[in-house]
PDB file of C-alpha atoms and ligand atoms in Angstrom:
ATOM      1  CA  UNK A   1     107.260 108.792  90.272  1.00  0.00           C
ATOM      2  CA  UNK A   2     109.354 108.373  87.150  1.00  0.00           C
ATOM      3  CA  UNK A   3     110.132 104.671  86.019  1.00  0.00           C
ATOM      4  CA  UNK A   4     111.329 102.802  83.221  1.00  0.00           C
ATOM      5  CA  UNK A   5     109.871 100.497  81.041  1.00  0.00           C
ATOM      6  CA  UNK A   6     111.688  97.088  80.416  1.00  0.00           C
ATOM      7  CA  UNK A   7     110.839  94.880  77.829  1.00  0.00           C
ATOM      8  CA  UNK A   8     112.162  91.651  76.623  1.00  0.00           C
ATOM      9  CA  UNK A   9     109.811  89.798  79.271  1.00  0.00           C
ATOM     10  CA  UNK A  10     106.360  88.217  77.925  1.00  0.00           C
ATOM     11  CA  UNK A  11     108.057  85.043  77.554  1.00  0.00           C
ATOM     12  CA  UNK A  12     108.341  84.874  81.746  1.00  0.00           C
ATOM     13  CA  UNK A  13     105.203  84.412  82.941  1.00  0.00           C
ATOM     14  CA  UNK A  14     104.461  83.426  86.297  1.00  0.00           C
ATOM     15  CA  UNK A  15     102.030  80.923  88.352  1.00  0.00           C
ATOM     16  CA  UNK A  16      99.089  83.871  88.100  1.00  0.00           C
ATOM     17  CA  UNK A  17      99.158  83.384  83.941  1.00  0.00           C
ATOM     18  CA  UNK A  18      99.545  86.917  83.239  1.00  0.00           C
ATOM     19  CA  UNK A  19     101.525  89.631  84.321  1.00  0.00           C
ATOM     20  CA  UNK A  20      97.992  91.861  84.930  1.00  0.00           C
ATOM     21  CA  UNK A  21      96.767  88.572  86.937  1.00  0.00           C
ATOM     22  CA  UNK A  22      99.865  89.243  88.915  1.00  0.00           C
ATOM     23  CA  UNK A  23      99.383  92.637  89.792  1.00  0.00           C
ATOM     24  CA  UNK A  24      96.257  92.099  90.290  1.00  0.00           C
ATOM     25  CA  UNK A  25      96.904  89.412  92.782  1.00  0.00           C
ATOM     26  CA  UNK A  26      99.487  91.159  94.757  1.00  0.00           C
ATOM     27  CA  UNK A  27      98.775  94.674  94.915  1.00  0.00           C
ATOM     28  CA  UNK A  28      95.869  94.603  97.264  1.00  0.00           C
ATOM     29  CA  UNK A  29      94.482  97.221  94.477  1.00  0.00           C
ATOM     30  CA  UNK A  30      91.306  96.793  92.355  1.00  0.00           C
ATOM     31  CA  UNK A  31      92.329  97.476  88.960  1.00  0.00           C
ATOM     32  CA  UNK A  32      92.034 101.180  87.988  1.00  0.00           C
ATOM     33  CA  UNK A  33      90.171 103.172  85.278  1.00  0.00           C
ATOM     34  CA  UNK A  34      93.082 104.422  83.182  1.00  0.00           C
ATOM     35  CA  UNK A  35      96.949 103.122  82.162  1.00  0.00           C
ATOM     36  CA  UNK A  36      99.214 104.106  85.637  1.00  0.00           C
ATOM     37  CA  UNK A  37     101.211 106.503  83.079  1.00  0.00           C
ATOM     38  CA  UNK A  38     100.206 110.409  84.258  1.00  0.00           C
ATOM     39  CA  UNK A  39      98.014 111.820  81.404  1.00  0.00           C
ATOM     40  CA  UNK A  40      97.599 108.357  79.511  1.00  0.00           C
ATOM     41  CA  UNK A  41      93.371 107.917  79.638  1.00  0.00           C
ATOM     42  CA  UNK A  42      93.707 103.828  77.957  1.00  0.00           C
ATOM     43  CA  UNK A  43      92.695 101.153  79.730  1.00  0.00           C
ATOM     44  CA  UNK A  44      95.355  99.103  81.438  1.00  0.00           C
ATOM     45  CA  UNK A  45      95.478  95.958  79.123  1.00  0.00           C
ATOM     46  CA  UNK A  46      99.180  93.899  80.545  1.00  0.00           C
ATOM     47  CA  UNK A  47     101.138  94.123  83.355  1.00  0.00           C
ATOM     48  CA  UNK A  48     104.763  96.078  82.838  1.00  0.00           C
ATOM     49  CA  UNK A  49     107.678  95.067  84.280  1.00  0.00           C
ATOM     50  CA  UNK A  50     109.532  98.664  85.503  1.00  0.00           C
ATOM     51  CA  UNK A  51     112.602  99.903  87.547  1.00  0.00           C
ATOM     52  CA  UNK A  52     112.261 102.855  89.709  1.00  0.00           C
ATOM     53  CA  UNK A  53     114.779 105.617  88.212  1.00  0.00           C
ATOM     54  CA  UNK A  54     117.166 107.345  89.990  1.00  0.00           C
ATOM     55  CA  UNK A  55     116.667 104.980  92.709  1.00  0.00           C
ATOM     56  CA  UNK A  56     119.493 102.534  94.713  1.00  0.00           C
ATOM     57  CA  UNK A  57     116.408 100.232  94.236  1.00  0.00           C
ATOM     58  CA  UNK A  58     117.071  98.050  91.447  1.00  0.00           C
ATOM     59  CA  UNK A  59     114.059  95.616  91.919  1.00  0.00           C
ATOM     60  CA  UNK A  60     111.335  94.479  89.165  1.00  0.00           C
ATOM     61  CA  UNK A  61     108.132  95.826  89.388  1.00  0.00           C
ATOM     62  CA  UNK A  62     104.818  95.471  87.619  1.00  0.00           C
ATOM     63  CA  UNK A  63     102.494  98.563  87.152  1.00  0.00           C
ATOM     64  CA  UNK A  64      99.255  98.312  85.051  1.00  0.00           C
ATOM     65  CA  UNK A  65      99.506 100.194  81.622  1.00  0.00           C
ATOM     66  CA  UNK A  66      98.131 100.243  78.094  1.00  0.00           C
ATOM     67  CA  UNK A  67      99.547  98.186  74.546  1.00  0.00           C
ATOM     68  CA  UNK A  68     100.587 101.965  73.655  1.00  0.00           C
ATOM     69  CA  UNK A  69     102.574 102.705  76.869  1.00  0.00           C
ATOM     70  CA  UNK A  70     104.019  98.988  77.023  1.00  0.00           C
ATOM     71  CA  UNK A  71     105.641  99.673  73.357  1.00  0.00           C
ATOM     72  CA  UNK A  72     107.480 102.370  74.646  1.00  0.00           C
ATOM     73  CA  UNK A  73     110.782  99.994  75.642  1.00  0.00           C
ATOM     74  CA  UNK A  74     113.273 101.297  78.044  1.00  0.00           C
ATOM     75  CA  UNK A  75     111.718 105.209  77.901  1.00  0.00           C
ATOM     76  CA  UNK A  76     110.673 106.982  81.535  1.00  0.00           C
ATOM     77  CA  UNK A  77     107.626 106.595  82.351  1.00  0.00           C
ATOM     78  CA  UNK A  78     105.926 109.668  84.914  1.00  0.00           C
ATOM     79  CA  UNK A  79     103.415 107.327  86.675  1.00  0.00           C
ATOM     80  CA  UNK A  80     100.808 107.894  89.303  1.00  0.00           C
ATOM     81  CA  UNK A  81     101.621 107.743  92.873  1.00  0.00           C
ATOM     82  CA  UNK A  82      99.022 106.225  93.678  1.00  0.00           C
ATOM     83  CA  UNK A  83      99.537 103.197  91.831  1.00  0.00           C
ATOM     84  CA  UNK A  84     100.785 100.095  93.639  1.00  0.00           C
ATOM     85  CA  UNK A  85     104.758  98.955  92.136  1.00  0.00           C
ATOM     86  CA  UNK A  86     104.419  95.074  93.077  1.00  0.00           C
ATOM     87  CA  UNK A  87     107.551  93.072  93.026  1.00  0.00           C
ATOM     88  CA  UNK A  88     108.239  90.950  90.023  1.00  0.00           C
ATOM     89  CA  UNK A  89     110.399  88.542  91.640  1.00  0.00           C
ATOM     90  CA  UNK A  90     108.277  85.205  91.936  1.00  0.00           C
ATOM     91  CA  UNK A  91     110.134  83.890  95.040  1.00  0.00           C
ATOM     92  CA  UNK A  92     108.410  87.048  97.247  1.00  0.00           C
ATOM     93  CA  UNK A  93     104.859  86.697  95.725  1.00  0.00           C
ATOM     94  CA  UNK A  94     103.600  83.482  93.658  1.00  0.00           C
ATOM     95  CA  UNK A  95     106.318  81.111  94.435  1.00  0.00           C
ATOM     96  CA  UNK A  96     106.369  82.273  98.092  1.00  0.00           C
ATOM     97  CA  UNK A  97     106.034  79.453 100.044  1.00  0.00           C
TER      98      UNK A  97
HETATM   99 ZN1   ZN B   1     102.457  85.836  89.720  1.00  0.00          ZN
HETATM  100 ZN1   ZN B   2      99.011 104.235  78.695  1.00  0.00          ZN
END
């Protein structure tokens, strides 16, 4: 699945303390070896906030990557399918009351 990286979001963090925590929290995943971006073998160090491209589906979602793939502002990203997109938006996860 291809995504893009957004950026411009460190300063809105949520209830779990850290967008990884988040993930982490949500995705029903245990956190995995390597950085969700195909071929990238870092571990994932922060939670990235991503939109799905070429998708009608213009939600936030955090995916688990590495510093090096997080620097990479608003570039695709081919991710693994594998990997669990959990929604950003506090009001469906954290905040959910
Ligand atoms: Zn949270
Ligand atoms: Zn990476």
């Amino acid at each position: 699945m291809k995504v893009t990286n957004l950026n411009g979001t460190s300063d809105n963090v949520c209830r779990c303390g850290s967008w990884l925590n988040h993930w982490k929290n949500f995705s029903k995943q245990s956190l995995p070896d390597h950085c969700s971006v195909t071929n990238c073998n870092k571990k994932p160090e922060v939670g990235a906030h991503v939109q799905k491209d070429n998708s009608y589906d213009k939600n936030w979602y955090i995916i688990p990557i590495c510093q090096d793939c997080n620097a990479k502002t608003y570039s695709s990203l081919e991710i693994s399918d594998y990997i669990a997109l959990v929604s950003a938006n506090k009001s469906e996860t954290c905040d959910k009351v």
